[in-house]
Coordinates of C-alpha atoms and ligand atoms in Angstrom, one line a residue:
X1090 CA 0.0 0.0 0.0
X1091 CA 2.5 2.4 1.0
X1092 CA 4.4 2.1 -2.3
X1093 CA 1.3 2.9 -4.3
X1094 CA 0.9 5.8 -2.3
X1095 CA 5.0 7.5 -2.3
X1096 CA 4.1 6.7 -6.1
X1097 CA 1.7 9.4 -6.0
X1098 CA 4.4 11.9 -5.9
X1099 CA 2.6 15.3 -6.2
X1100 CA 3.5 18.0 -5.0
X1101 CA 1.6 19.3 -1.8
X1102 CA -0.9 22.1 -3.1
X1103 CA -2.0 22.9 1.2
X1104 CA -1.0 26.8 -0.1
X1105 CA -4.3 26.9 -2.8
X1106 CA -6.5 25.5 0.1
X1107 CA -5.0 27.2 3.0
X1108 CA -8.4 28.7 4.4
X1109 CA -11.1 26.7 6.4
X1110 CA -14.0 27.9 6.9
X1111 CA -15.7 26.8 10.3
X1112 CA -18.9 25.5 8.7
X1113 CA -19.4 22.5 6.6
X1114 CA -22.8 21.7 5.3
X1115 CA -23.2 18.2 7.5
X1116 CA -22.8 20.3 10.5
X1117 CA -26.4 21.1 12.0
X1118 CA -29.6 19.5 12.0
X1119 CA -32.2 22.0 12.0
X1120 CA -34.9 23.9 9.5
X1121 CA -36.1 27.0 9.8
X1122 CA -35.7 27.8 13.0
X1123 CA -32.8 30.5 12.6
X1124 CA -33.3 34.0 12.3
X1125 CA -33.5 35.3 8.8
X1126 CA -31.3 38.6 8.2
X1127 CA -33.8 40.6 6.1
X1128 CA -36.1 38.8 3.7
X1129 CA -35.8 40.0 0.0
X1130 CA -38.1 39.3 -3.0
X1131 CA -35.7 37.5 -5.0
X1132 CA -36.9 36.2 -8.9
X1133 CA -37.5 33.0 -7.8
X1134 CA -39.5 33.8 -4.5
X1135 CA -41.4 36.2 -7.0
X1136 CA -41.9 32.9 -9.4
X1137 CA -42.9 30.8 -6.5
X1138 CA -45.6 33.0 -4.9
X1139 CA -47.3 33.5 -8.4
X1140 CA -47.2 29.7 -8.8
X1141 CA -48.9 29.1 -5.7
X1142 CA -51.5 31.8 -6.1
X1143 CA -52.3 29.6 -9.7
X1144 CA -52.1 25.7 -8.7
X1145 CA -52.1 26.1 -4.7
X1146 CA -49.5 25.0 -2.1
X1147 CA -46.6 23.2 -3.5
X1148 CA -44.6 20.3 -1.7
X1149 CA -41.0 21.0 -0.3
X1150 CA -39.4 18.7 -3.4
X1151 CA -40.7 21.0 -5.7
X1152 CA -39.2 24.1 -3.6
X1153 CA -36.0 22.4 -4.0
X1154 CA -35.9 21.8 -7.7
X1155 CA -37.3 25.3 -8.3
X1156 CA -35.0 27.0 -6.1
X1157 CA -31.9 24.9 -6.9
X1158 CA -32.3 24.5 -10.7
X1159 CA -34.4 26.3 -12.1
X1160 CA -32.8 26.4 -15.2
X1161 CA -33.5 30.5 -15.6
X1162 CA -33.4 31.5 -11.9
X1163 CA -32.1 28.3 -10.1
X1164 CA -29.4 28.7 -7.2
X1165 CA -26.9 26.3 -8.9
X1166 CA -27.5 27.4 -12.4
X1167 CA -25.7 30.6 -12.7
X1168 CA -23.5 30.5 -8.8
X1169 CA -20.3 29.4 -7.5
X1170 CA -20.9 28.6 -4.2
X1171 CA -17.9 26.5 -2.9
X1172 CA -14.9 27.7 -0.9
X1173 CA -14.0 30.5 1.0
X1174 CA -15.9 33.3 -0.8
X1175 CA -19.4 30.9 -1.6
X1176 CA -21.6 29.6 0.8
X1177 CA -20.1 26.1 2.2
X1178 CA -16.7 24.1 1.7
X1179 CA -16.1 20.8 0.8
X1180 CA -13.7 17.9 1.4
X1181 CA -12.1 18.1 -2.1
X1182 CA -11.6 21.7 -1.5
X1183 CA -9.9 21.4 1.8
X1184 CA -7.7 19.4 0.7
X1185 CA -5.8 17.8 -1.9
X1186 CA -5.2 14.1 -0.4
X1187 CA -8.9 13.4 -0.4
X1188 CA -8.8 13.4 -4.1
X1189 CA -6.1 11.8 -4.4
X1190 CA -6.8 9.0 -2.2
X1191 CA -10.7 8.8 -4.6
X1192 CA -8.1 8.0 -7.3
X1193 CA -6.5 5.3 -6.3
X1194 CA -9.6 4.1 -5.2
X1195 CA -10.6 4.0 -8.5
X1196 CA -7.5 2.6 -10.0
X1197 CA -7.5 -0.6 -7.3
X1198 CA -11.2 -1.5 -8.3
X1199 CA -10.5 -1.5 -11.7
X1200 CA -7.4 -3.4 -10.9
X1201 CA -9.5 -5.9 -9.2
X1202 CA -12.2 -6.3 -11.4
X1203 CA -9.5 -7.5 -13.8
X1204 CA -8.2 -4.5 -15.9
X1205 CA -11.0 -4.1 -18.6
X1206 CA -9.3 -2.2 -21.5
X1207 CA -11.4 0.8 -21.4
X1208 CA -13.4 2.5 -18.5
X1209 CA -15.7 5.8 -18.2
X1210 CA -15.0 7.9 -14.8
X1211 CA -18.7 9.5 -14.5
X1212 CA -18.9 12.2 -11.8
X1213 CA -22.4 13.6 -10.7
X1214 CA -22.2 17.0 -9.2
X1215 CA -18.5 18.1 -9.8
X1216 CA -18.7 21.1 -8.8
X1217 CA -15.9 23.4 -9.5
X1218 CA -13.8 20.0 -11.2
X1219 CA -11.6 20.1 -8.0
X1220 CA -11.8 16.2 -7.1
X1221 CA -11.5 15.0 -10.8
X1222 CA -8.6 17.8 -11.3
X1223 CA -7.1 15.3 -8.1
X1224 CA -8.2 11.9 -9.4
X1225 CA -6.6 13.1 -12.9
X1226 CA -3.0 13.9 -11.2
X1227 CA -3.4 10.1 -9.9
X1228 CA -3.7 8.6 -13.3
X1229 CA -1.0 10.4 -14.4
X1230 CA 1.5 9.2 -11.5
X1231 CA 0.2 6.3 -12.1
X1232 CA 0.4 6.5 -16.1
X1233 CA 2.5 3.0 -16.1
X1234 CA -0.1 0.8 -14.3
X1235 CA -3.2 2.8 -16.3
X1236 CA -1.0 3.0 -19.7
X1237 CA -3.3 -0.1 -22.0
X1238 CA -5.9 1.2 -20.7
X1239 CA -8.4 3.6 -23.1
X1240 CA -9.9 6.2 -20.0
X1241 CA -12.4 8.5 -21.0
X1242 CA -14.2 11.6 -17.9
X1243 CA -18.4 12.4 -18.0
X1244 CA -19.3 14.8 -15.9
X1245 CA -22.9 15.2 -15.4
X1246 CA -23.5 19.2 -14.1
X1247 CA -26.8 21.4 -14.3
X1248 CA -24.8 24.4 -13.5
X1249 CA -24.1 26.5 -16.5
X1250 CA -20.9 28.2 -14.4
X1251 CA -19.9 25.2 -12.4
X1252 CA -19.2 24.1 -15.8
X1253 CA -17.5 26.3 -17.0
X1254 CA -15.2 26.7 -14.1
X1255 CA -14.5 22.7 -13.9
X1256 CA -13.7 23.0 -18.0
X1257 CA -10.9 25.8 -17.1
X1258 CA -9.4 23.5 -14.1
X1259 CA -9.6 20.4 -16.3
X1260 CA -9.0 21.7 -19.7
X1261 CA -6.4 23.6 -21.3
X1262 CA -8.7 24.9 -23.9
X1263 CA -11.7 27.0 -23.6
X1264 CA -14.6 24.8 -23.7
X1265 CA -18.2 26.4 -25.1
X1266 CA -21.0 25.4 -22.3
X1267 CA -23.3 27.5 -23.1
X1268 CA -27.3 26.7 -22.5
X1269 CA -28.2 26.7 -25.8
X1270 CA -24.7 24.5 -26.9
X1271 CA -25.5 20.9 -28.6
X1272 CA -24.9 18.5 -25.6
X1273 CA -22.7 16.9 -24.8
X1274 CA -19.9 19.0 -24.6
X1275 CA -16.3 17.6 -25.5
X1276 CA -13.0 18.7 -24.6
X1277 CA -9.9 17.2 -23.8
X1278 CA -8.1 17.3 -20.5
X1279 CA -4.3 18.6 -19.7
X1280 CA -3.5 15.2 -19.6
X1281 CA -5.0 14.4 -23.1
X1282 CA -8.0 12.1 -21.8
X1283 CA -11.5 12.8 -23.3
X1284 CA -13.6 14.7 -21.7
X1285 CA -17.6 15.3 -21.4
X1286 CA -20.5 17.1 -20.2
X1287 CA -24.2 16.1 -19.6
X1288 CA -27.2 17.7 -18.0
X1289 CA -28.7 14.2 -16.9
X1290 CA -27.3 10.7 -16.2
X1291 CA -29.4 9.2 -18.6
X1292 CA -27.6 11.1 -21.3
X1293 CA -23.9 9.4 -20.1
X1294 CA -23.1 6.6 -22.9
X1295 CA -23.5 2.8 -21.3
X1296 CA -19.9 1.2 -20.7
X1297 CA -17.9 0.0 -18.1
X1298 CA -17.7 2.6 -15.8
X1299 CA -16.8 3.9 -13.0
X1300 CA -18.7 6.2 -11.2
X1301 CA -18.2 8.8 -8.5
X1302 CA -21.4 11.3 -6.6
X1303 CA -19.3 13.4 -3.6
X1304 CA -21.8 16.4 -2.0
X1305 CA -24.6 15.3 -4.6
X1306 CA -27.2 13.6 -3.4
X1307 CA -27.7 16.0 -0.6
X1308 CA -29.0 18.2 -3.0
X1309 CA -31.3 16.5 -4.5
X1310 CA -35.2 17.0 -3.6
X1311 CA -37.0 15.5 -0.7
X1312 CA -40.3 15.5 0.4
X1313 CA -41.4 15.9 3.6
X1314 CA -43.9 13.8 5.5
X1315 CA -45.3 14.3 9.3
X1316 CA -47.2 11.4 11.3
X1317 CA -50.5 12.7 12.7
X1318 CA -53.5 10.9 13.9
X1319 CA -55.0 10.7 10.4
X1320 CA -52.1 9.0 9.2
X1321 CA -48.8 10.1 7.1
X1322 CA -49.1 14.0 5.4
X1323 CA -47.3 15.7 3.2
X1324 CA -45.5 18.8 4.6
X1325 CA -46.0 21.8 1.8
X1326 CA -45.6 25.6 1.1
X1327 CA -47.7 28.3 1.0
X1328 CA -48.3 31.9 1.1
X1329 CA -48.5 33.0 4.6
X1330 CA -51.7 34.8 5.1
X1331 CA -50.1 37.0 8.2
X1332 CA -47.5 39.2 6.2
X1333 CA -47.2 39.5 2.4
X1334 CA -43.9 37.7 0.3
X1335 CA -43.6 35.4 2.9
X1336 CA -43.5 31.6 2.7
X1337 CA -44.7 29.3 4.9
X1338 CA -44.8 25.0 6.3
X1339 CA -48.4 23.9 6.1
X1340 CA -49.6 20.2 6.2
X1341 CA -51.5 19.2 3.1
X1342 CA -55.1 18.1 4.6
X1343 CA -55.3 14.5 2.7
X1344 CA -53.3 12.0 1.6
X1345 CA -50.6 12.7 -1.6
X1346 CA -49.2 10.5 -4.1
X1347 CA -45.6 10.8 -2.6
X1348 CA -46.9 9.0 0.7
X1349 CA -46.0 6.0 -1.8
X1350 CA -42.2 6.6 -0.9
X1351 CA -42.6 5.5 2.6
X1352 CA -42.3 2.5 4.0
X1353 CA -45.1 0.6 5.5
X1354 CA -43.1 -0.3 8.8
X1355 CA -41.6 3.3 9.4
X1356 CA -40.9 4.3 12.9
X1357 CA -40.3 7.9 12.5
X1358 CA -42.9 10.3 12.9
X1359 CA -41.4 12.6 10.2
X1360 CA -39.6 11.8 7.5
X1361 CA -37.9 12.6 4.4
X1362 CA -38.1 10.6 1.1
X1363 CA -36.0 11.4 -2.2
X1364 CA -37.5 9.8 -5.4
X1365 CA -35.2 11.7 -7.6
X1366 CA -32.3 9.6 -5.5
X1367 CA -34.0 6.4 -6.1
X1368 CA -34.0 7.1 -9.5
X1369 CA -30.8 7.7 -9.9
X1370 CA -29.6 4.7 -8.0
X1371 CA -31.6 2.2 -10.3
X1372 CA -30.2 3.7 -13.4
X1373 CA -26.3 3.2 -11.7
X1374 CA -27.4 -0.3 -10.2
X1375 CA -29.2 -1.2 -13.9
X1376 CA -25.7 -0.3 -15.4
X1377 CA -23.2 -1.7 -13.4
X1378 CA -25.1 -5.2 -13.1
X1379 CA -24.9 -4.9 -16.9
X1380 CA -21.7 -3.7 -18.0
X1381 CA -19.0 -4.0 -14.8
X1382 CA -17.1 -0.9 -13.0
X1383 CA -19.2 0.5 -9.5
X1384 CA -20.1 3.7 -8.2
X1385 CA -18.8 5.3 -5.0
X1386 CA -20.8 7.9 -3.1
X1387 CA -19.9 10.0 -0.5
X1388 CA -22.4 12.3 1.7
X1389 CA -23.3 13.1 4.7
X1390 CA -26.3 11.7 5.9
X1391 CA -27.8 8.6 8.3
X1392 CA -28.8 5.1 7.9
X1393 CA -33.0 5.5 8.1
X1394 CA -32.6 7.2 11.5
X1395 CA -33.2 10.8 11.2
X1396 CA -36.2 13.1 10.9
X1397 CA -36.2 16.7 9.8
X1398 CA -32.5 17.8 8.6
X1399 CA -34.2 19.9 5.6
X1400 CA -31.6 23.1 6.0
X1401 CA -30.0 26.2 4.1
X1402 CA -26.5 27.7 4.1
X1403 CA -25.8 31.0 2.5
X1404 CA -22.0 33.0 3.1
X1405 CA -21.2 29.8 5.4
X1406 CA -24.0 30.4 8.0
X1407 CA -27.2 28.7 8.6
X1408 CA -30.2 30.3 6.4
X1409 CA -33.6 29.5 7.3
X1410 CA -34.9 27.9 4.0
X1411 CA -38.0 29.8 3.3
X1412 CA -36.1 33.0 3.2
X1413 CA -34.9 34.8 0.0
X1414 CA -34.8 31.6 -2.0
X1415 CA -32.5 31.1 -5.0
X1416 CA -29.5 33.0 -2.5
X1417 CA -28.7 29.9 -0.2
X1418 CA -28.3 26.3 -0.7
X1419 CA -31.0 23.8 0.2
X1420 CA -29.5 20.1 1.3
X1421 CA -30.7 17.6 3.5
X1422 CA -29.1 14.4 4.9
X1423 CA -29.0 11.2 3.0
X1424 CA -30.8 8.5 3.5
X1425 CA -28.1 5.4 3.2
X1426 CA -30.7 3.1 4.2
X1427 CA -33.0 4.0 1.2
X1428 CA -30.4 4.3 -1.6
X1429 CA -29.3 0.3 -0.5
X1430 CA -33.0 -0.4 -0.8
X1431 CA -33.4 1.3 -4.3
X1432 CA -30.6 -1.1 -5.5
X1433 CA -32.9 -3.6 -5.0
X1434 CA -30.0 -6.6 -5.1
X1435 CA -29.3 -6.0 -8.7
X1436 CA -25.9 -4.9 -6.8
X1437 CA -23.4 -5.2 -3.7
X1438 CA -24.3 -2.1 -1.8
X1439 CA -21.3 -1.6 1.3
X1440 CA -21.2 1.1 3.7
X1441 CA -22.1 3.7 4.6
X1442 CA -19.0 3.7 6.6
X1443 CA -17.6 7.1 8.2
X1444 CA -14.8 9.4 6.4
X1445 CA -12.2 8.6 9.1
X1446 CA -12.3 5.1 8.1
X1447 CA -12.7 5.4 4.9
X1448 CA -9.6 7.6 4.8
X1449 CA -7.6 5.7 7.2
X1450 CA -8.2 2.4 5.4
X1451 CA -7.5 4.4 1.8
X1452 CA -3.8 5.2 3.5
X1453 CA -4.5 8.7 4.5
X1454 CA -1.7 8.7 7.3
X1455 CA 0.9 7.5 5.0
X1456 CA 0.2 9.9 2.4
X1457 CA 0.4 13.0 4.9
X1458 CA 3.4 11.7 5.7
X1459 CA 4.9 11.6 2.6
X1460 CA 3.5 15.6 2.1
X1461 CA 4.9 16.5 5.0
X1462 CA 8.3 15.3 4.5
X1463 CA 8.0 17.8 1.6
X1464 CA 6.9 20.7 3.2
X1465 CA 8.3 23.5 4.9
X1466 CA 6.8 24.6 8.7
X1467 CA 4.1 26.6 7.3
X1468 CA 2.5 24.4 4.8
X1469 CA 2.8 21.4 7.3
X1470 CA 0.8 23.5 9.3
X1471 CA -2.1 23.7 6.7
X1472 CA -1.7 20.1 6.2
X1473 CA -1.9 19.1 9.4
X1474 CA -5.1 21.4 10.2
X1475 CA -6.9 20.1 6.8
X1476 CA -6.2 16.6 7.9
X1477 CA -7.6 17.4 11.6
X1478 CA -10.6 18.8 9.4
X1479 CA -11.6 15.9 7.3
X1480 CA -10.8 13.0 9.9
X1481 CA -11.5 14.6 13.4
X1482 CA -14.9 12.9 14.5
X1483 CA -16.0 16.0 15.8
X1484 CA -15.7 17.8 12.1
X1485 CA -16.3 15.8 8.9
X1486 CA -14.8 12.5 10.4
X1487 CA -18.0 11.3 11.6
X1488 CA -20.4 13.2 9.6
X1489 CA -19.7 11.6 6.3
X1490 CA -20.2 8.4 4.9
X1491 CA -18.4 6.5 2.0
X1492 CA -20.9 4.1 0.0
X1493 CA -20.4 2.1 -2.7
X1494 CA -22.4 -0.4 -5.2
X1495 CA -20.2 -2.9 -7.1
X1496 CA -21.4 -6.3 -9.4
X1497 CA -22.3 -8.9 -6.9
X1498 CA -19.1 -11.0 -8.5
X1499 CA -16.7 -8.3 -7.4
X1500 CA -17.5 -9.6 -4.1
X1501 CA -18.0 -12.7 -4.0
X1502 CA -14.6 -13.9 -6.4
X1503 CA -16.6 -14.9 -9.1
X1504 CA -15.5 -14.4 -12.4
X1505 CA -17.1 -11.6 -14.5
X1506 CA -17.0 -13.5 -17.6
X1507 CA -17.9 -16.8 -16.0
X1508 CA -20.1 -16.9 -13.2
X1509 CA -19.4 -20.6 -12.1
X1510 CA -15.7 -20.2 -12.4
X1511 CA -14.8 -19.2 -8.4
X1512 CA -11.6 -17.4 -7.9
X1513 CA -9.7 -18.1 -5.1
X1514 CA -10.3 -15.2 -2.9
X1515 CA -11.5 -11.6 -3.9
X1516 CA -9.3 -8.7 -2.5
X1517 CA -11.1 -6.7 0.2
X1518 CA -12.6 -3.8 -1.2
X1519 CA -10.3 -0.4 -0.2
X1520 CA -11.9 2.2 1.9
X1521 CA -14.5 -0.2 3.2
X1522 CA -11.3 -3.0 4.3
X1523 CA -7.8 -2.2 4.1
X1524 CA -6.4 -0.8 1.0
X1525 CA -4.4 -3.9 -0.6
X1526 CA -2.0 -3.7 -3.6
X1527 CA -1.7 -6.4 -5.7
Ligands
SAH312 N1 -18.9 17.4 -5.7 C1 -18.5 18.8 -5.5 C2 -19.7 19.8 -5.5 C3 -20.8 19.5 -4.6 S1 -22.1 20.7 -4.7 C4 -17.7 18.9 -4.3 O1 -17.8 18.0 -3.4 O2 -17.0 19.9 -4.1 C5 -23.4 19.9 -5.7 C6 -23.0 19.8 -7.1 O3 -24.1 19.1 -7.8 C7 -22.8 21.1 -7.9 O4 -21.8 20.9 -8.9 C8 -24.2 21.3 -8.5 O5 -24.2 22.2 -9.6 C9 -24.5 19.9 -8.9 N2 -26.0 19.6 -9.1 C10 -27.0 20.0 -8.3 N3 -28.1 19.4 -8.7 C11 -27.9 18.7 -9.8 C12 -28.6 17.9 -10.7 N4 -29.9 17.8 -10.5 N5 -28.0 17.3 -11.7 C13 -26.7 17.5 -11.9 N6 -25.9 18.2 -11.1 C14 -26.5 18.8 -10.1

């Protein structure tokens, strides 16, 4: 292990990444309960008050995709809200190791799923291209064990400027996103590997692939449900009556069609369902049971325990989510338990486990190491304070979860080709055991 990871031989890059912010977006539980600085008709609030006045209250998934992506007014659409100057920080954007350890996670499943020629690396959600700009440094350390092999990036983004900004970190040319372009987009990255862009999944071409979703289910949009004594309803959003431009919660007085989502045994007397992230898992399940590769997923989120974690971040403080929507992020935790039911067997499904494991089982310590050999006093200070960051329990150690869905045979050594021909003993998959080089 440690010989894979001194062959990673980049250069520490702590000085690009030097500040932390104090707030991550898996910090609080909580929704609108803070005070609201101000509250401004923004377009979208505008849009959403005259939609309500026409077809009536509207349920809190349909808030999220309105306020998120609209694609005119839409948070993400036209924003960059990572890092120090946006809204919330992220793991790939506190530091560089993170990324680079996702690399060679990559590199040692395809290495023990037997080498195809070709793969795809999908990513959903890459924000400003940070993590892939990481993975990509990997394959190119790593150019001699990767070298037969045909490696092509898709990168599935609804953010017009996202996308722009991941084509000038991971392209040398400038790369035309506009709304109206033909999709998909095509470049090439600084290393020479192809290079795509989708608005949707379904869009990505069907191959072996490998695929990657860090910070993106959270966004996705989740209804709300509250247990009462006439059974399960929905929680929605209307107009409040008191004081004009104002939103409100309201329960919806009879049962709606998204009740469907829950289970019949729940427990909880609130919770949150995400059809949009069952989706999605199908389509990655449907794909990898066909055609080989996995998907890894990292979020924060909870294994079918929590309630209401519905919350909004704007300038790196809570937001109350009602409040000047289209200005703040909307996220809520992820429901592990449900994305391993929406797999439905067609795949393995491991995890969630927490970040510090993951990272610590990845190598994480021996890579620091090797940085901080490297570095002078001050930028083994940043490294050592972006490594407290991502594996102190009490930051995003504990709060975020690795995930993964690989073929059934990857785990249980049989042969992809031949599903009756046993091999001896699989190698325990890294992250979720011990990362093991063979
Ligand atoms: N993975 C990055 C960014 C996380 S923020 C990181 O960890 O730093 C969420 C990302 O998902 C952004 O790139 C946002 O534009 C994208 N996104 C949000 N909703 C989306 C959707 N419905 N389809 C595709 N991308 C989406």
């Amino acid at each position: 292990m440690s010989v894979l990871l001194r062959a990673v031989a980049g250069p520490p890059s702590a000085a690009a990444r030097a500040v932390i912010p104090c707030l991550w977006r898996g910090k609080y539980f909580s929704s609108g309960k803070e005070p609201a600085e101000g509250s401004p008709v923004t377009p979208v609030l505008r849009h959403l008050i005259y939609k309500i006045k026409s077809t009536g209250p509207i349920t809190v998934a349909e808030y999220m995709k309105e306020v998120l992506t609209n694609p005119a007014k839409g948070y993400y659409v036209y924003h960059d809200m990572l890092g120090e100057q946006g809204d919330f920080i992220t793991s790939p954007e506190i530091s560089q190791v993170f990324g680079e350890l996702l690399g060679i996670w990559f590199i040692s499943e395809w290495m023990a799923t037997g080498k195809s020629a070709a793969f795809q690396l999908v990513e959903l959600g890459p924000g400003r291209g940070t993590l892939m700009g990481d993975i990509l440094r990997v394959f190119s350390q790593l150019g001699s064990v990767l070298k037969n092999c045909d490696i092509s990036i898709h990168l599935v983004e609804v953010s017009q400027k996202l996308s722009e900004i991941q084509a000038l970190t991971l392209t040398e040319q400038k790369v035309s996103l506009e709304r109206n372009a033909g999709y998909p987009v095509k470049g090439v990255t600084k290393s020479g590997i192809p290079i795509s862009w989708y608005r949707d999944l379904q869009d990505v071409p069907k191959g072996n692939s490998f695929y990657l979703a860090h910070e993106f289910f959270d966004v996705l949009p989740v209804h709300k449900f509250q247990k009462t004594p006439q059974g399960w309803r929905e929680v929605l959003i209307d107009i409040d009556p008191q004081v004009s431009d104002k939103l409100r919660f309201v329960l919806a007085p009879c049962a709606t069609p998204a009740e469907a989502f829950i289970q019949l045994d729940e427990t909880r007397d609130h919770v949150e369902v995400c059809p949009d992230a069952g989706v999605i898992i199908q389509e990655l399940s449907q794909r990898i049971a066909l055609t080989g590769g996995g998907a890894l997923i990292a979020d924060y989120g909870h294994d079918g325990t929590k309630t209401d974690t519905l919350r909004g971040f704007c300038g790196h403080k809570l937001h109350d989510v009602l409040i000047a929507p289209g200005t703040a992020d909307l996220t809520a935790d992820v429901d592990f338990s449900y994305l391993r039911r929406m797999a439905q067997g067609k795949v393995a499904s491991l995890g969630p486990v927490k970040q510090q494991m993951f990272l610590k089982n990845m190598g994480i310590d021996v890579r620091l190491k090797v940085l901080l050999d490297k570095s002078d006093k001050q930028s083994r200070e940043q490294l050592l304070q972006q490594y407290d960051m991502l594996m102190n329990p009490k930051k995003m150690g504990e709060r975020f979860n690795f995930f993964a869905l690989l073929p059934h045979q990857r785990l249980h050594g049989k042969s992809q080709t031949n599903a009756c021909q046993s091999k001896p003993s699989p190698s325990p998959v890294a992250g979720f055991g011990e990362l093991a080089w063979r």
